[in-house]
Amino acid sequence: VFAREFMKELIWKRAEHYIVSSATILDPKRFIELTGLLDVLREDEICVLPQVPSTFPVENRPVIDSTVGPLSKEKWEENMQKAIRAVEDILRKEIGNVAIHCHSYQHQKALVDGISEDIKPRLIVHTRKDREQRLREWMQSRGKVFVSVAFSEGQDWKYDICDAQILLKVPFPDLGDIRVRRRLELGYQQWYDNQAMLEVIQAYGRAVRAENDKARFYVVDGSFPRLVGKCWPFIPDWFREALPASLVKSRQIPAEDT
């Protein structure tokens, strides 16, 4: 359930000094706890550099509020059509290459099945078996839309490979995973929310890869403002500054659980 159970033997005993570097360690104190660093070091032996500013101009990487109602399991049927219409509106404006982050194959299928016929020829949809093949096809195309699942990490979609991204569904951890459920039973609700925000920030970073690169990041899931409110103290300044006023102002408004 926790990395600290094996990190001491497998990692922390192997060297005298470590540099742990990531753009998405949202809560350094919790990271230190969960990885067991305090089992091998004193607190005064751990130096935390909380964050550094982004060198990418904020106007080149805006987060755009296209939220509809929450797309939680309970609210999906109620708000799905609104979400699909919002995606259509975005795609009619964005004529370049676009990536849609669907979070699950269920959400991917619902979007593809429900989207207007005039947009369907632009879509490149992958399955579990042809992920890399369809990714390469999209990256080599122009004006196409990659309807993706689990492509929020490890991708370099620079310049005209990707002109815009759409976050269809906030990627909350899977409650069907017994490890996730166990952590929640132990009171790790903030970890759960931070994991979702971490995945959003990871997805956000796929498209703008240099100071002179540009891409827009649209958010459709209405669960996002509440997530922003719950994670606000842990969100890096360089991501906060890209958020529109509408999402920042509404971040504390209660909404349905996802």
Short mmCIF file of C-alpha atoms in Angstrom, two decimals:
data_model
loop_
_atom_site.label_atom_id
_atom_site.label_comp_id
_atom_site.label_asym_id
_atom_site.label_seq_id
_atom_site.Cartn_x
_atom_site.Cartn_y
_atom_site.Cartn_z
CA VAL A 1 0.00 0.00 0.00
CA PHE A 2 2.85 2.40 0.85
CA ALA A 3 6.28 2.69 -0.76
CA ARG A 4 7.88 3.25 2.65
CA GLU A 5 7.46 -0.47 3.38
CA PHE A 6 10.26 -1.35 0.94
CA MET A 7 12.05 1.90 0.03
CA LYS A 8 14.57 1.68 2.88
CA GLU A 9 15.99 -1.64 1.69
CA LEU A 10 15.59 -1.21 -2.07
CA ILE A 11 16.44 2.49 -2.51
CA TRP A 12 17.60 4.56 0.45
CA LYS A 13 20.41 2.20 1.50
CA ARG A 14 22.11 2.39 -1.89
CA ALA A 15 23.72 5.85 -1.62
CA GLU A 16 24.61 8.60 0.83
CA HIS A 17 22.96 11.44 -1.07
CA TYR A 18 19.87 11.64 -3.28
CA ILE A 19 18.26 14.26 -5.49
CA VAL A 20 14.55 13.63 -5.98
CA SER A 21 13.25 15.88 -8.75
CA SER A 22 9.74 16.21 -10.15
CA ALA A 23 7.35 18.95 -11.25
CA THR A 24 4.49 17.17 -9.51
CA ILE A 25 5.51 16.43 -5.93
CA LEU A 26 2.55 18.44 -4.72
CA ASP A 27 3.01 17.74 -1.00
CA PRO A 28 6.71 17.32 -0.07
CA LYS A 29 5.93 16.57 3.59
CA ARG A 30 3.61 13.71 2.64
CA PHE A 31 6.08 12.49 -0.02
CA ILE A 32 8.80 12.25 2.62
CA GLU A 33 6.44 10.32 4.92
CA LEU A 34 5.12 7.90 2.30
CA THR A 35 8.55 7.05 0.88
CA GLY A 36 10.07 6.35 4.29
CA LEU A 37 12.84 8.94 4.14
CA LEU A 38 12.50 9.59 7.85
CA ASP A 39 13.46 5.96 8.48
CA VAL A 40 17.00 6.71 7.29
CA LEU A 41 17.40 10.49 7.74
CA ARG A 42 16.60 13.17 10.28
CA GLU A 43 14.34 16.04 9.24
CA ASP A 44 17.28 18.47 9.29
CA GLU A 45 19.11 16.21 6.80
CA ILE A 46 16.38 16.66 4.18
CA CYS A 47 16.41 19.85 2.12
CA VAL A 48 13.20 20.69 0.26
CA LEU A 49 13.21 23.20 -2.59
CA PRO A 50 9.43 23.71 -2.85
CA GLN A 51 9.29 24.96 -6.44
CA VAL A 52 10.89 27.05 -9.12
CA PRO A 53 9.02 29.32 -11.53
CA SER A 54 8.15 28.19 -15.02
CA THR A 55 10.20 29.71 -17.84
CA PHE A 56 7.26 29.20 -20.22
CA PRO A 57 5.15 32.37 -20.64
CA VAL A 58 1.76 31.89 -19.02
CA GLU A 59 -0.03 33.35 -22.05
CA ASN A 60 1.34 30.45 -24.12
CA ARG A 61 -0.25 27.78 -21.89
CA PRO A 62 -3.68 28.94 -20.68
CA VAL A 63 -6.19 26.72 -18.91
CA ILE A 64 -9.62 27.48 -20.39
CA ASP A 65 -12.86 26.96 -18.48
CA SER A 66 -15.28 24.90 -20.58
CA THR A 67 -16.82 23.13 -17.61
CA VAL A 68 -20.29 21.64 -17.61
CA GLY A 69 -21.75 19.65 -14.70
CA PRO A 70 -19.67 17.11 -12.77
CA LEU A 71 -18.84 13.94 -14.70
CA SER A 72 -18.77 11.70 -11.65
CA LYS A 73 -20.27 8.22 -11.88
CA GLU A 74 -23.49 9.49 -10.34
CA LYS A 75 -23.74 12.52 -12.64
CA TRP A 76 -22.30 11.07 -15.87
CA GLU A 77 -25.62 10.26 -17.53
CA GLU A 78 -27.07 13.63 -16.56
CA ASN A 79 -24.12 15.66 -17.86
CA MET A 80 -22.61 13.48 -20.60
CA GLN A 81 -24.44 15.15 -23.47
CA LYS A 82 -23.47 18.60 -22.20
CA ALA A 83 -19.86 17.46 -22.09
CA ILE A 84 -19.99 16.13 -25.64
CA ARG A 85 -21.51 19.38 -26.90
CA ALA A 86 -18.76 21.32 -25.09
CA VAL A 87 -16.11 19.16 -26.79
CA GLU A 88 -17.76 19.77 -30.17
CA ASP A 89 -17.69 23.54 -29.60
CA ILE A 90 -14.00 23.38 -28.78
CA LEU A 91 -13.13 21.23 -31.80
CA ARG A 92 -14.97 23.57 -34.16
CA LYS A 93 -12.68 26.36 -32.94
CA GLU A 94 -9.49 24.31 -32.77
CA ILE A 95 -8.61 23.31 -36.31
CA GLY A 96 -5.12 22.04 -35.51
CA ASN A 97 -4.09 18.85 -33.76
CA VAL A 98 -5.99 18.23 -30.52
CA ALA A 99 -5.60 15.60 -27.78
CA ILE A 100 -8.55 14.63 -25.58
CA HIS A 101 -7.83 13.03 -22.19
CA CYS A 102 -10.76 10.68 -21.51
CA HIS A 103 -9.52 8.93 -18.34
CA SER A 104 -11.18 5.58 -19.23
CA TYR A 105 -12.23 3.57 -22.27
CA GLN A 106 -15.82 3.89 -21.10
CA HIS A 107 -15.61 7.68 -21.34
CA GLN A 108 -13.77 7.41 -24.65
CA LYS A 109 -16.52 5.25 -26.16
CA ALA A 110 -19.31 7.51 -24.91
CA LEU A 111 -17.63 10.53 -26.47
CA VAL A 112 -16.93 8.87 -29.81
CA ASP A 113 -20.43 7.37 -30.05
CA GLY A 114 -22.14 10.65 -29.20
CA ILE A 115 -20.10 13.19 -31.12
CA SER A 116 -21.50 14.85 -34.25
CA GLU A 117 -20.95 13.14 -37.60
CA ASP A 118 -19.17 16.15 -39.10
CA ILE A 119 -16.41 15.85 -36.47
CA LYS A 120 -15.95 12.06 -36.51
CA PRO A 121 -13.60 12.03 -39.55
CA ARG A 122 -11.06 14.00 -37.50
CA LEU A 123 -10.96 11.46 -34.68
CA ILE A 124 -8.12 9.01 -34.15
CA VAL A 125 -9.22 6.47 -31.55
CA HIS A 126 -7.00 3.79 -30.03
CA THR A 127 -7.76 0.54 -28.26
CA ARG A 128 -5.65 -1.27 -25.68
CA LYS A 129 -3.93 -3.17 -28.50
CA ASP A 130 -2.97 -0.38 -30.94
CA ARG A 131 -2.09 2.50 -28.60
CA GLU A 132 1.35 3.29 -29.99
CA GLN A 133 0.36 2.80 -33.61
CA ARG A 134 -2.56 5.23 -33.34
CA LEU A 135 -0.45 7.69 -31.36
CA ARG A 136 2.17 7.78 -34.12
CA GLU A 137 -0.58 8.23 -36.71
CA TRP A 138 -1.92 11.26 -34.86
CA MET A 139 1.51 12.78 -34.25
CA GLN A 140 2.26 12.61 -37.97
CA SER A 141 -1.10 14.08 -38.95
CA ARG A 142 -2.44 17.63 -39.00
CA GLY A 143 -5.91 18.70 -37.96
CA LYS A 144 -6.71 15.39 -36.27
CA VAL A 145 -8.04 14.67 -32.78
CA PHE A 146 -6.44 11.96 -30.62
CA VAL A 147 -9.12 10.54 -28.31
CA SER A 148 -6.82 9.11 -25.69
CA VAL A 149 -6.86 7.07 -22.50
CA ALA A 150 -3.89 7.14 -20.09
CA PHE A 151 -1.56 9.34 -22.12
CA SER A 152 -0.99 11.97 -19.44
CA GLU A 153 2.66 11.04 -18.84
CA GLY A 154 5.80 10.46 -20.88
CA GLN A 155 4.65 12.26 -24.04
CA ASP A 156 6.47 15.01 -25.95
CA TRP A 157 3.77 16.70 -28.05
CA LYS A 158 5.75 19.80 -28.93
CA TYR A 159 4.86 22.59 -31.34
CA ASP A 160 2.33 21.64 -34.06
CA ILE A 161 2.11 18.02 -32.88
CA CYS A 162 -0.50 19.33 -30.43
CA ASP A 163 -2.17 22.74 -30.60
CA ALA A 164 -4.74 22.14 -27.85
CA GLN A 165 -5.73 19.60 -25.23
CA ILE A 166 -9.12 18.81 -23.71
CA LEU A 167 -9.53 17.31 -20.26
CA LEU A 168 -12.84 15.50 -20.60
CA LYS A 169 -12.82 13.78 -17.20
CA VAL A 170 -10.82 14.54 -14.07
CA PRO A 171 -8.63 11.44 -13.50
CA PHE A 172 -9.50 10.48 -9.94
CA PRO A 173 -7.78 7.28 -8.72
CA ASP A 174 -9.75 4.10 -9.31
CA LEU A 175 -11.88 3.19 -6.31
CA GLY A 176 -11.94 -0.36 -7.64
CA ASP A 177 -8.24 -0.63 -6.73
CA ILE A 178 -8.02 -2.24 -3.28
CA ARG A 179 -4.87 -0.23 -2.49
CA VAL A 180 -6.67 3.04 -3.19
CA ARG A 181 -9.62 1.97 -1.04
CA ARG A 182 -7.28 0.96 1.79
CA ARG A 183 -5.55 4.34 1.78
CA LEU A 184 -8.90 6.10 1.97
CA GLU A 185 -9.90 3.83 4.87
CA LEU A 186 -6.73 5.01 6.62
CA GLY A 187 -7.73 8.65 6.13
CA TYR A 188 -5.66 9.64 3.10
CA GLN A 189 -8.36 11.74 1.40
CA GLN A 190 -5.93 14.58 0.59
CA TRP A 191 -3.61 12.07 -1.06
CA TYR A 192 -6.55 10.91 -3.20
CA ASP A 193 -7.37 14.44 -4.32
CA ASN A 194 -3.72 15.32 -4.88
CA GLN A 195 -3.28 12.27 -7.09
CA ALA A 196 -6.09 13.51 -9.33
CA MET A 197 -4.58 16.99 -9.48
CA LEU A 198 -1.15 15.52 -10.18
CA GLU A 199 -2.55 13.65 -13.19
CA VAL A 200 -4.23 16.82 -14.47
CA ILE A 201 -0.96 18.76 -14.22
CA GLN A 202 0.90 15.91 -15.93
CA ALA A 203 -1.59 15.98 -18.81
CA TYR A 204 -1.33 19.78 -18.99
CA GLY A 205 2.42 19.49 -19.51
CA ARG A 206 2.28 17.23 -22.57
CA ALA A 207 1.83 19.98 -25.16
CA VAL A 208 3.89 23.05 -24.21
CA ARG A 209 7.49 21.93 -24.22
CA ALA A 210 9.55 25.09 -24.78
CA GLU A 211 9.47 28.84 -24.17
CA ASN A 212 8.21 29.53 -27.69
CA ASP A 213 5.71 26.65 -27.76
CA LYS A 214 1.97 27.31 -27.41
CA ALA A 215 -1.10 25.19 -26.63
CA ARG A 216 -4.43 25.67 -24.93
CA PHE A 217 -5.78 23.34 -22.22
CA TYR A 218 -9.58 23.12 -22.00
CA VAL A 219 -11.31 21.63 -18.93
CA VAL A 220 -14.80 20.15 -19.43
CA ASP A 221 -15.45 18.17 -16.22
CA GLY A 222 -17.36 20.32 -13.74
CA SER A 223 -15.68 18.46 -10.87
CA PHE A 224 -12.49 20.40 -11.54
CA PRO A 225 -13.27 23.67 -9.66
CA ARG A 226 -13.94 21.74 -6.45
CA LEU A 227 -10.72 19.76 -6.93
CA VAL A 228 -8.83 23.03 -7.35
CA GLY A 229 -10.25 24.24 -4.03
CA LYS A 230 -9.34 21.05 -2.18
CA CYS A 231 -5.79 21.00 -3.57
CA TRP A 232 -5.16 24.76 -3.65
CA PRO A 233 -2.32 24.83 -1.05
CA PHE A 234 -0.43 22.16 -3.00
CA ILE A 235 -0.85 23.46 -6.57
CA PRO A 236 2.39 24.93 -8.00
CA ASP A 237 2.32 28.67 -8.65
CA TRP A 238 3.14 28.16 -12.33
CA PHE A 239 -0.06 26.12 -12.74
CA ARG A 240 -2.17 28.43 -10.60
CA GLU A 241 -1.21 31.41 -12.75
CA ALA A 242 -2.54 29.64 -15.85
CA LEU A 243 -5.99 29.08 -14.33
CA PRO A 244 -8.79 31.40 -15.46
CA ALA A 245 -10.49 33.65 -12.92
CA SER A 246 -13.73 31.68 -13.28
CA LEU A 247 -12.11 28.50 -11.95
CA VAL A 248 -10.20 30.27 -9.20
CA LYS A 249 -13.23 32.19 -7.92
CA SER A 250 -15.48 29.13 -7.92
CA ARG A 251 -12.96 26.75 -6.37
CA GLN A 252 -14.66 26.64 -2.96
CA ILE A 253 -18.20 26.08 -4.21
CA PRO A 254 -19.38 22.64 -2.96
CA ALA A 255 -20.12 20.04 -5.60
CA GLU A 256 -20.98 16.36 -5.74
CA ASP A 257 -18.29 13.87 -4.81
CA THR A 258 -16.64 12.05 -7.70
#
